[in-house]
Short mmCIF file of C-alpha atoms and ligand atoms in Angstrom, two decimals:
data_model
loop_
_atom_site.label_atom_id
_atom_site.label_comp_id
_atom_site.label_asym_id
_atom_site.label_seq_id
_atom_site.Cartn_x
_atom_site.Cartn_y
_atom_site.Cartn_z
CA UNK A 18 28.10 32.16 -43.26
CA UNK A 19 25.79 32.53 -46.20
CA UNK A 20 25.77 35.93 -47.88
CA UNK A 21 22.16 36.31 -46.75
CA UNK A 22 22.97 36.20 -43.06
CA UNK A 23 22.60 39.60 -41.46
CA UNK A 24 19.87 40.78 -43.82
CA UNK A 25 17.60 40.64 -40.85
CA UNK A 26 19.05 39.84 -37.46
CA UNK A 27 17.27 37.97 -34.70
CA UNK A 28 17.16 41.27 -32.77
CA UNK A 29 15.32 42.89 -35.67
CA UNK A 30 12.78 40.08 -35.58
CA UNK A 31 12.44 40.30 -31.78
CA UNK A 32 11.93 44.06 -31.96
CA UNK A 33 9.10 43.66 -34.44
CA UNK A 34 7.54 40.79 -32.50
CA UNK A 35 7.63 42.68 -29.20
CA UNK A 36 6.05 45.73 -30.80
CA UNK A 37 2.94 43.78 -31.74
CA UNK A 38 2.39 42.49 -28.22
CA UNK A 39 -0.32 40.16 -27.05
CA UNK A 40 -3.68 40.95 -25.52
CA UNK A 41 -6.28 38.55 -24.19
CA UNK A 42 -8.86 37.81 -26.89
CA UNK A 43 -11.79 38.77 -24.67
CA UNK A 44 -13.18 41.51 -22.45
CA UNK A 45 -15.63 41.31 -19.56
CA UNK A 46 -17.42 43.44 -17.00
CA UNK A 47 -20.65 44.12 -15.13
CA UNK A 48 -23.49 46.49 -16.01
CA UNK A 49 -26.71 47.64 -14.37
CA UNK A 50 -29.62 47.40 -16.81
CA UNK A 51 -32.89 49.34 -16.50
CA UNK A 52 -34.60 46.19 -15.30
CA UNK A 53 -34.22 42.41 -15.19
CA UNK A 54 -37.58 41.46 -16.68
CA UNK A 55 -37.85 38.45 -18.92
CA UNK A 56 -41.01 37.69 -20.91
CA UNK A 57 -41.46 34.28 -22.45
CA UNK A 58 -44.16 32.15 -24.01
CA UNK A 59 -43.87 28.69 -25.51
CA UNK A 60 -46.21 26.02 -26.85
CA UNK A 61 -49.20 28.34 -27.11
CA UNK A 62 -49.19 28.89 -23.32
CA UNK A 63 -49.81 32.30 -21.79
CA UNK A 64 -46.90 34.66 -21.68
CA UNK A 65 -44.98 34.76 -18.41
CA UNK A 66 -42.92 37.52 -16.88
CA UNK A 67 -40.14 37.05 -14.35
CA UNK A 68 -37.86 39.51 -12.70
CA UNK A 69 -34.50 37.76 -12.83
CA UNK A 70 -33.07 39.94 -10.05
CA UNK A 71 -35.35 38.23 -7.53
CA UNK A 72 -36.61 35.06 -9.14
CA UNK A 73 -37.81 32.29 -6.83
CA UNK A 74 -36.81 28.67 -7.25
CA UNK A 75 -40.27 28.01 -8.55
CA UNK A 76 -40.00 30.76 -11.19
CA UNK A 77 -36.73 29.27 -12.40
CA UNK A 78 -38.09 25.74 -12.51
CA UNK A 79 -41.01 26.96 -14.64
CA UNK A 80 -38.64 28.76 -16.95
CA UNK A 81 -36.45 25.66 -17.21
CA UNK A 82 -39.52 23.60 -18.10
CA UNK A 83 -40.49 26.00 -20.87
CA UNK A 84 -37.05 25.53 -22.45
CA UNK A 85 -36.05 22.81 -24.88
CA UNK A 86 -32.64 21.07 -24.87
CA UNK A 87 -29.94 23.27 -26.39
CA UNK A 88 -28.33 22.09 -29.60
CA UNK A 89 -24.96 23.17 -30.97
CA UNK A 90 -23.24 23.37 -34.35
CA UNK A 91 -21.20 20.40 -35.53
CA UNK A 92 -20.07 19.90 -39.13
CA UNK A 93 -22.45 22.56 -40.42
CA UNK A 94 -25.56 21.20 -38.69
CA UNK A 95 -27.27 21.76 -35.36
CA UNK A 96 -27.06 18.63 -33.26
CA UNK A 97 -28.41 17.58 -29.88
CA UNK A 98 -25.87 15.63 -27.84
CA UNK A 99 -26.24 15.83 -24.10
CA UNK A 100 -22.82 14.34 -23.49
CA UNK A 101 -21.42 17.47 -25.15
CA UNK A 102 -23.89 20.12 -24.15
CA UNK A 103 -26.50 19.90 -21.45
CA UNK A 104 -28.55 23.07 -21.10
CA UNK A 105 -31.98 24.48 -21.90
CA UNK A 106 -32.68 27.12 -24.51
CA UNK A 107 -35.33 29.49 -25.75
CA UNK A 108 -35.25 30.78 -29.32
CA UNK A 109 -35.64 34.51 -29.93
CA UNK A 110 -39.21 33.99 -31.16
CA UNK A 111 -40.18 32.77 -27.68
CA UNK A 112 -38.82 35.44 -25.35
CA UNK A 113 -38.08 39.12 -24.93
CA UNK A 114 -35.75 40.85 -22.51
CA UNK A 115 -35.51 44.53 -21.85
CA UNK A 116 -31.76 44.70 -22.43
CA UNK A 117 -29.93 46.06 -25.47
CA UNK A 118 -26.18 45.64 -25.01
CA UNK A 119 -25.17 48.25 -27.55
CA UNK A 120 -27.32 50.88 -25.78
CA UNK A 121 -25.21 50.27 -22.73
CA UNK A 122 -22.44 52.83 -22.82
CA UNK A 123 -20.16 51.08 -20.34
CA UNK A 124 -20.33 47.80 -22.17
CA UNK A 125 -19.67 49.38 -25.57
CA UNK A 126 -16.76 51.32 -24.13
CA UNK A 127 -15.14 48.18 -22.69
CA UNK A 128 -15.76 46.29 -25.93
CA UNK A 129 -14.13 49.02 -27.99
CA UNK A 130 -11.18 49.61 -25.73
CA UNK A 131 -10.39 46.11 -24.59
CA UNK A 132 -11.50 43.80 -27.36
CA UNK A 133 -11.43 45.74 -30.60
CA UNK A 134 -8.03 47.15 -31.36
CA UNK A 135 -6.38 49.61 -33.65
CA UNK A 136 -8.55 50.78 -36.53
CA UNK A 137 -11.31 48.39 -35.47
CA UNK A 138 -11.91 50.42 -32.33
CA UNK A 139 -14.28 52.81 -34.06
CA UNK A 140 -16.00 50.49 -36.48
CA UNK A 141 -19.77 50.15 -36.35
CA UNK A 142 -20.89 46.96 -34.72
CA UNK A 143 -24.13 45.06 -34.38
CA UNK A 144 -25.13 42.62 -31.60
CA UNK A 145 -27.70 40.10 -32.73
CA UNK A 146 -29.58 38.28 -29.98
CA UNK A 147 -29.15 34.56 -30.56
CA UNK A 148 -30.53 32.47 -27.63
CA UNK A 149 -31.51 32.42 -24.01
CA UNK A 150 -29.86 29.53 -22.20
CA UNK A 151 -30.49 28.11 -18.79
CA UNK A 152 -27.93 25.92 -17.05
CA UNK A 153 -29.40 24.17 -14.01
CA UNK A 154 -27.44 21.82 -11.72
CA UNK A 155 -25.51 19.30 -13.85
CA UNK A 156 -25.58 21.49 -17.00
CA UNK A 157 -22.40 22.20 -18.97
CA UNK A 158 -21.08 22.87 -22.46
CA UNK A 159 -17.82 21.20 -23.49
CA UNK A 160 -15.01 22.99 -25.33
CA UNK A 161 -15.99 24.36 -28.74
CA UNK A 162 -15.68 27.36 -31.02
CA UNK A 163 -18.78 29.26 -32.06
CA UNK A 164 -19.95 28.74 -35.62
CA UNK A 165 -19.28 31.88 -37.67
CA UNK A 166 -22.67 33.02 -39.01
CA UNK A 167 -21.22 35.39 -41.61
CA UNK A 168 -17.87 36.75 -42.77
CA UNK A 169 -18.34 39.94 -40.79
CA UNK A 170 -19.11 38.12 -37.52
CA UNK A 171 -16.14 38.76 -35.26
CA UNK A 172 -17.21 37.39 -31.91
CA UNK A 173 -19.77 36.40 -29.31
CA UNK A 174 -21.21 38.17 -26.29
CA UNK A 175 -22.59 36.27 -23.31
CA UNK A 176 -24.66 38.17 -20.71
CA UNK A 177 -25.35 36.41 -17.41
CA UNK A 178 -28.32 37.25 -15.14
CA UNK A 179 -27.84 37.56 -11.37
CA UNK A 180 -29.62 34.33 -10.49
CA UNK A 181 -27.34 32.72 -7.87
CA UNK A 182 -25.27 29.83 -9.19
CA UNK A 183 -22.09 27.94 -8.43
CA UNK A 184 -19.93 26.33 -11.07
CA UNK A 185 -20.75 27.20 -14.67
CA UNK A 186 -17.52 29.15 -15.18
CA UNK A 187 -16.66 29.98 -18.77
CA UNK A 188 -13.12 28.81 -19.55
CA UNK A 189 -11.42 30.36 -22.59
CA UNK A 190 -8.37 28.95 -24.34
CA UNK A 191 -6.37 30.62 -27.08
CA UNK A 192 -2.83 30.14 -28.33
CA UNK A 193 -1.76 28.05 -25.34
CA UNK A 194 -3.23 30.44 -22.73
CA UNK A 195 -6.27 29.94 -20.52
CA UNK A 196 -8.66 32.36 -18.78
CA UNK A 197 -11.66 31.86 -16.49
CA UNK A 198 -14.83 33.94 -16.26
CA UNK A 199 -16.80 32.81 -13.22
CA UNK A 200 -20.11 34.67 -13.45
CA UNK A 201 -21.45 33.07 -10.24
CA UNK A 202 -18.58 34.51 -8.19
CA UNK A 203 -18.56 37.87 -9.98
CA UNK A 204 -22.31 38.42 -9.47
CA UNK A 205 -22.18 37.30 -5.83
CA UNK A 206 -19.57 39.99 -5.13
CA UNK A 207 -21.80 42.87 -6.34
CA UNK A 208 -23.68 44.89 -3.76
CA UNK A 209 -26.74 45.17 -6.01
CA UNK A 210 -28.16 42.98 -8.80
CA UNK A 211 -26.19 43.44 -12.00
CA UNK A 212 -25.53 41.60 -15.25
CA UNK A 213 -22.08 40.22 -15.89
CA UNK A 214 -20.88 39.86 -19.45
CA UNK A 215 -18.02 38.58 -21.53
CA UNK A 216 -17.25 39.18 -25.22
CA UNK A 217 -14.65 37.15 -27.08
CA UNK A 218 -13.37 36.70 -30.59
CA UNK A 219 -15.00 33.99 -32.66
CA UNK A 220 -11.94 31.78 -32.95
CA UNK A 221 -11.45 31.43 -29.19
CA UNK A 222 -12.15 27.99 -27.80
CA UNK A 223 -14.45 28.03 -24.77
CA UNK A 224 -16.38 25.74 -22.45
CA UNK A 225 -18.88 26.08 -19.63
CA UNK A 226 -17.98 23.98 -16.58
CA UNK A 227 -20.72 22.03 -14.78
CA UNK A 228 -23.16 24.08 -12.73
CA UNK A 229 -23.14 22.59 -9.23
CA UNK A 230 -25.99 24.59 -7.71
CA UNK A 231 -28.53 27.25 -8.69
CA UNK A 232 -29.34 28.39 -12.22
CA UNK A 233 -27.09 30.17 -14.67
CA UNK A 234 -29.22 32.12 -17.17
CA UNK A 235 -27.58 33.74 -20.17
CA UNK A 236 -28.38 35.72 -23.26
CA UNK A 237 -25.97 35.07 -26.12
CA UNK A 238 -25.37 37.49 -28.98
CA UNK A 239 -23.44 37.25 -32.23
CA UNK A 240 -21.26 40.30 -32.81
CA UNK A 241 -20.77 41.72 -36.30
CA UNK A 242 -18.90 44.54 -37.96
CA UNK A 243 -21.41 46.44 -40.03
CA UNK A 244 -19.27 48.80 -42.09
CA UNK A 245 -16.37 48.40 -44.49
CA UNK A 246 -12.85 48.46 -43.14
CA UNK A 247 -11.88 52.15 -42.87
CA UNK A 248 -8.32 51.32 -43.96
CA UNK A 249 -9.81 49.93 -47.16
CA UNK A 250 -11.70 53.16 -47.72
CA UNK A 251 -8.57 55.21 -47.16
CA UNK A 252 -6.67 53.45 -49.89
CA UNK A 253 -6.37 55.74 -52.86
CA UNK A 254 -6.51 58.91 -50.78
CA UNK A 255 -3.33 60.99 -50.66
CA UNK A 256 -1.02 59.78 -47.88
CA UNK A 257 -1.36 63.05 -46.05
CA UNK A 258 -5.08 62.50 -45.43
CA UNK A 259 -4.62 59.20 -43.67
CA UNK A 260 -5.53 59.67 -40.03
CA UNK A 261 -2.72 59.11 -37.58
CA UNK A 262 -4.01 56.62 -35.06
CA UNK A 263 -3.44 57.14 -31.36
CA UNK A 264 -3.70 53.46 -30.46
CA UNK A 265 -0.58 52.73 -28.36
CA UNK A 266 0.10 49.40 -30.06
CA UNK A 267 -0.15 50.93 -33.51
CA UNK A 268 2.17 53.77 -32.65
CA UNK A 269 4.73 51.38 -31.18
CA UNK A 270 4.65 49.12 -34.21
CA UNK A 271 4.79 52.16 -36.51
CA UNK A 272 7.85 53.59 -34.67
CA UNK A 273 9.70 50.28 -34.68
CA UNK A 274 9.02 49.54 -38.32
CA UNK A 275 9.95 53.05 -39.39
CA UNK A 276 13.20 52.87 -37.43
CA UNK A 277 14.08 49.55 -39.03
CA UNK A 278 13.32 50.81 -42.52
CA UNK A 279 15.66 53.74 -41.87
CA UNK A 280 18.43 51.39 -40.73
CA UNK A 281 20.86 50.50 -43.55
CA UNK A 282 21.61 47.20 -41.79
CA UNK A 283 17.99 46.09 -41.88
CA UNK A 284 17.41 44.02 -45.02
CA UNK A 285 19.80 46.16 -47.11
CA UNK A 286 18.79 44.38 -50.30
CA UNK A 287 15.13 44.15 -49.38
CA UNK A 288 13.15 41.00 -48.81
CA UNK A 289 9.96 39.46 -47.62
CA UNK A 290 8.71 39.41 -44.02
CA UNK A 291 6.00 36.99 -42.93
CA UNK A 292 3.56 37.06 -40.03
CA UNK A 293 1.39 34.17 -38.90
CA UNK A 294 -2.14 35.49 -38.37
CA UNK A 295 -3.17 35.67 -34.71
CA UNK A 296 -6.88 35.23 -35.37
CA UNK A 297 -8.82 32.78 -37.44
CA UNK A 298 -10.83 33.83 -40.49
CA UNK A 299 -13.38 31.64 -42.23
CA UNK A 300 -12.06 29.91 -45.32
CA UNK A 301 -14.83 28.79 -47.58
CA UNK A 302 -14.48 26.77 -50.73
CA UNK A 303 -18.06 26.10 -51.74
CA UNK A 304 -18.65 22.57 -52.86
CA UNK A 305 -20.40 23.66 -55.98
CA UNK A 306 -17.58 26.03 -56.82
CA UNK A 307 -16.52 25.57 -60.40
CA UNK A 308 -13.12 24.06 -60.89
CA UNK A 309 -10.35 26.51 -60.17
CA UNK A 310 -12.55 29.47 -59.32
CA UNK A 311 -10.96 31.42 -56.48
CA UNK A 312 -12.85 31.45 -53.19
CA UNK A 313 -12.50 35.13 -52.22
CA UNK A 314 -11.76 33.99 -48.67
CA UNK A 315 -8.65 36.15 -48.63
CA UNK A 316 -10.37 39.36 -49.67
CA UNK A 317 -13.11 38.69 -47.10
CA UNK A 318 -10.51 38.14 -44.38
CA UNK A 319 -8.72 41.29 -45.51
CA UNK A 320 -11.85 43.35 -44.83
CA UNK A 321 -12.34 41.87 -41.35
CA UNK A 322 -8.80 41.68 -39.96
CA UNK A 323 -8.82 41.65 -36.17
CA UNK A 324 -6.59 42.85 -33.36
CA UNK A 325 -2.87 42.76 -33.99
CA UNK A 326 -3.37 41.32 -37.50
CA UNK A 327 -5.14 44.59 -38.36
CA UNK A 328 -2.42 46.63 -36.63
CA UNK A 329 0.33 45.09 -38.79
CA UNK A 330 -1.60 45.45 -42.03
CA UNK A 331 -2.68 49.02 -41.33
CA UNK A 332 0.75 50.28 -40.33
CA UNK A 333 2.54 48.56 -43.23
CA UNK A 334 0.00 50.07 -45.63
CA UNK A 335 0.34 53.46 -43.98
CA UNK A 336 4.12 53.28 -44.49
CA UNK A 337 3.53 52.49 -48.18
CA UNK A 338 4.93 49.00 -47.88
CA UNK A 339 3.49 46.32 -50.10
CA UNK A 340 1.49 44.28 -47.59
CA UNK A 341 -1.07 41.63 -48.32
CA UNK A 342 -2.65 38.43 -47.17
CA UNK A 343 -1.36 35.51 -49.20
CA UNK A 344 -2.03 31.82 -49.28
CA UNK A 345 1.12 29.73 -49.08
CA UNK A 346 0.96 26.36 -50.73
CA UNK A 347 3.78 24.04 -49.86
CA UNK A 348 5.20 22.29 -52.86
CA UNK A 349 5.19 18.53 -52.57
CA UNK A 350 8.42 18.14 -54.53
CA UNK A 351 10.89 20.55 -52.97
CA UNK A 352 11.40 23.31 -50.40
CA UNK A 353 9.60 25.92 -52.45
CA UNK A 354 6.25 27.44 -51.59
CA UNK A 355 3.78 28.98 -53.98
CA UNK A 356 2.27 32.22 -52.86
CA UNK A 357 -1.22 32.84 -54.20
CA UNK A 358 -3.62 35.71 -53.62
CA UNK A 359 -6.45 33.35 -52.75
CA UNK A 360 -7.30 29.78 -51.97
CA UNK A 361 -7.88 27.92 -55.17
CA UNK A 362 -10.31 25.03 -55.27
CA UNK A 363 -8.45 22.33 -57.08
CA UNK A 364 -10.77 19.40 -57.39
CA UNK A 365 -9.10 17.78 -60.37
CA UNK A 366 -5.97 18.34 -62.32
CA UNK A 367 -3.95 16.43 -64.85
CA UNK A 368 -0.66 15.16 -63.48
CA UNK A 369 1.92 15.06 -66.22
CA UNK A 370 4.99 12.92 -65.90
CA UNK A 371 7.07 15.73 -64.47
CA UNK A 372 4.13 17.77 -63.18
CA UNK A 373 3.59 18.67 -59.58
CA UNK A 374 0.81 20.56 -57.85
CA UNK A 375 2.95 23.65 -57.48
CA UNK A 376 3.65 23.97 -61.19
CA UNK A 377 0.01 23.35 -61.85
CA UNK A 378 -0.96 26.14 -59.46
CA UNK A 379 1.44 28.46 -61.24
CA UNK A 380 -0.10 27.45 -64.57
CA UNK A 381 -3.72 27.85 -63.60
CA UNK A 382 -3.02 30.88 -61.44
CA UNK A 383 -1.17 32.40 -64.37
CA UNK A 384 -3.88 31.62 -66.83
CA UNK A 385 -6.52 32.91 -64.46
CA UNK A 386 -4.89 36.30 -64.32
CA UNK A 387 -5.41 36.54 -68.04
CA UNK A 388 -8.94 35.30 -68.21
CA UNK A 389 -11.26 35.15 -65.25
CA UNK A 390 -9.78 37.28 -62.56
CA UNK A 391 -9.81 40.84 -63.73
CA UNK A 392 -11.26 42.71 -60.82
CA UNK A 393 -13.41 45.80 -61.03
CA UNK A 394 -10.55 48.28 -60.80
CA UNK A 395 -8.51 46.37 -63.30
CA UNK A 396 -6.34 44.81 -60.61
CA UNK A 397 -5.28 41.28 -61.28
CA UNK A 398 -6.42 39.01 -58.53
CA UNK A 399 -4.27 35.92 -58.62
CA UNK A 400 -0.59 36.41 -59.09
CA UNK A 401 1.25 33.28 -58.12
CA UNK A 402 4.90 33.49 -57.24
CA UNK A 403 7.41 30.89 -56.21
CA UNK A 404 9.48 31.46 -53.08
CA UNK A 405 11.19 29.23 -50.61
CA UNK A 406 9.90 29.03 -47.08
CA UNK A 407 13.23 30.09 -45.62
CA UNK A 408 13.62 33.23 -47.74
CA UNK A 409 10.55 34.62 -46.01
CA UNK A 410 11.67 36.10 -42.69
CA UNK A 411 9.05 35.03 -40.16
CA UNK A 412 8.39 37.53 -37.38
CA UNK A 413 5.64 35.34 -35.96
CA UNK A 414 5.23 31.73 -36.96
CA UNK A 415 2.71 30.61 -39.50
CA UNK A 416 -0.37 29.47 -37.58
CA UNK A 417 -2.19 26.26 -38.41
CA UNK A 418 -5.71 27.52 -38.01
CA UNK A 419 -5.94 29.56 -41.20
CA UNK A 420 -5.16 26.60 -43.34
CA UNK A 421 -7.25 24.55 -45.64
CA UNK A 422 -6.85 21.00 -46.86
CA UNK A 423 -8.18 20.75 -50.37
CA UNK A 424 -8.64 17.23 -51.67
CA UNK A 425 -7.94 16.80 -55.36
CA UNK A 426 -7.94 13.97 -57.80
CA UNK A 427 -4.87 13.76 -59.96
CA UNK A 428 -4.98 12.07 -63.32
CA UNK A 429 -1.68 10.47 -64.27
CA UNK A 430 -1.09 6.90 -65.20
CA UNK A 431 -3.31 6.15 -62.22
CA UNK A 432 -5.88 8.13 -60.26
CA UNK A 433 -4.56 9.45 -56.99
CA UNK A 434 -6.24 11.42 -54.29
CA UNK A 435 -4.02 14.09 -52.83
CA UNK A 436 -4.44 16.92 -50.36
CA UNK A 437 -3.18 20.37 -50.98
CA UNK A 438 -2.55 22.44 -47.89
CA UNK A 439 -2.88 26.19 -48.21
CA UNK A 440 -2.23 28.55 -45.33
CA UNK A 441 -3.19 32.21 -45.11
CA UNK A 442 -0.44 34.52 -43.86
CA UNK A 443 0.38 38.22 -43.82
CA UNK A 444 3.30 39.14 -46.07
CA UNK A 445 5.18 42.42 -46.26
CA UNK A 446 7.65 43.17 -49.04
CA UNK A 447 10.47 45.47 -48.02
CA UNK A 448 12.41 47.23 -50.75
CA UNK A 449 16.21 47.63 -50.76
CA UNK A 450 17.66 50.30 -48.49
CA UNK A 451 18.56 52.75 -51.26
CA UNK A 452 14.95 52.69 -52.51
CA UNK A 453 13.52 52.93 -49.00
CA UNK A 454 15.18 56.30 -48.59
CA UNK A 455 13.27 57.69 -51.55
CA UNK A 456 10.06 55.74 -51.57
CA UNK A 457 8.38 55.57 -54.89
CA UNK A 458 5.03 56.94 -53.80
CA UNK A 459 3.54 56.60 -57.23
CA UNK A 460 3.96 52.87 -57.16
CA UNK A 461 3.02 52.86 -53.51
CA UNK A 462 6.01 50.72 -52.54
CA UNK A 463 9.22 51.34 -50.69
O1 AKG B 4 -23.07 30.33 -21.66
C1 AKG B 4 -21.91 30.61 -21.95
O2 AKG B 4 -21.15 31.19 -21.16
C2 AKG B 4 -21.37 30.25 -23.29
C3 AKG B 4 -22.38 29.65 -24.17
C4 AKG B 4 -21.77 29.22 -25.45
O3 AKG B 4 -20.61 28.95 -25.53
C5 AKG B 4 -22.59 29.17 -26.68
O4 AKG B 4 -23.80 29.38 -26.59
O5 AKG B 4 -22.02 28.93 -27.74
FE1 FE2 B 5 -20.04 29.01 -27.56
#
């Protein structure tokens, strides 16, 4: 037995993992709007109006004819490929509908209670109308993820009109699980015309199965957070003024973590706990970024943490633990990992005879703290540290989807092209037991 065994037992890890729980990454429901009118006008033709609660076949055919084939995002461009997506679309300039999802109390309530979690529940949100789509017989949209339009975009909302249709179910897949939202069936079960809707997080893969009869007409919206993270705003306020959340998941995680911190057998000498992020956050290293200028992807992700990722971060911060998002770079020479506070574009670097990427990261990260990375409040941005993967106690495994392959050219006795793989994770530092009993509030760490 190594002397480190028992610092954190598998039961400790299980307890923490269970306390975070798992929720589906979507919510759905039906609503009754004021009306079902749709106005549209394309190609300089007269404007048309249809009531989509009682549209005739002819109305729908005319609407379908006014639409153009729907494109989709692939490798940063909009492409038309009917083997991947077959549907019609109208752009927002060409139609108007008398429906405003965020004026709809029921919908907002479901969104807040079943999709947004923890501190996100009360954040201001914005729904931006994106397209009208029409899926006639034979239309479909193969599996994809929606293109994030901005850092604060957290999801998509699809609203389906009650025009009868069969097929055209939306299938969602996330972390090995699968869900189905069959708007045709849901709407057929209602005893009056309604809209059915589904909202899901941006990193959830989804597809629309083939429509076999009728027309499936949808409005799609991009969903954004419009205010700063309240937890961010709270930082710096005395601990006593932090609101105590009533979210059941937060209180469970808080209770479990507190109990463990009070347990002398839990990491008696302190240590580092790691969590794989459950949701995906955009990582952007701009091509024109100057060599070795940090990308700020981590600080952007930090402001927009979702679901259980936000729960862990908020509770750890509330308990004065040192918690942060870090980028782990695996060293190519040994078991060690380099923990950085951001992704670091590394287009070129000199490879000395005994150099390796990890040492280089330490060097440039270290030099950056002195020169370029003094933040507004005097906090140093990039502080690299060397750990080994196994000294971090993983409560949930590191997930692949917050990683980034950065190609670099190394100059040694020959040019080589390498790839550096960085992965964003949530790290909590736990102090030794004797210090946890008298937390050093001034330093803000246990
Ligand atoms: O129509 C739907 O249910 C989904 C449409 C979609 O995935 C998209 O527009 O990106
Ligand atoms: Fe989509």
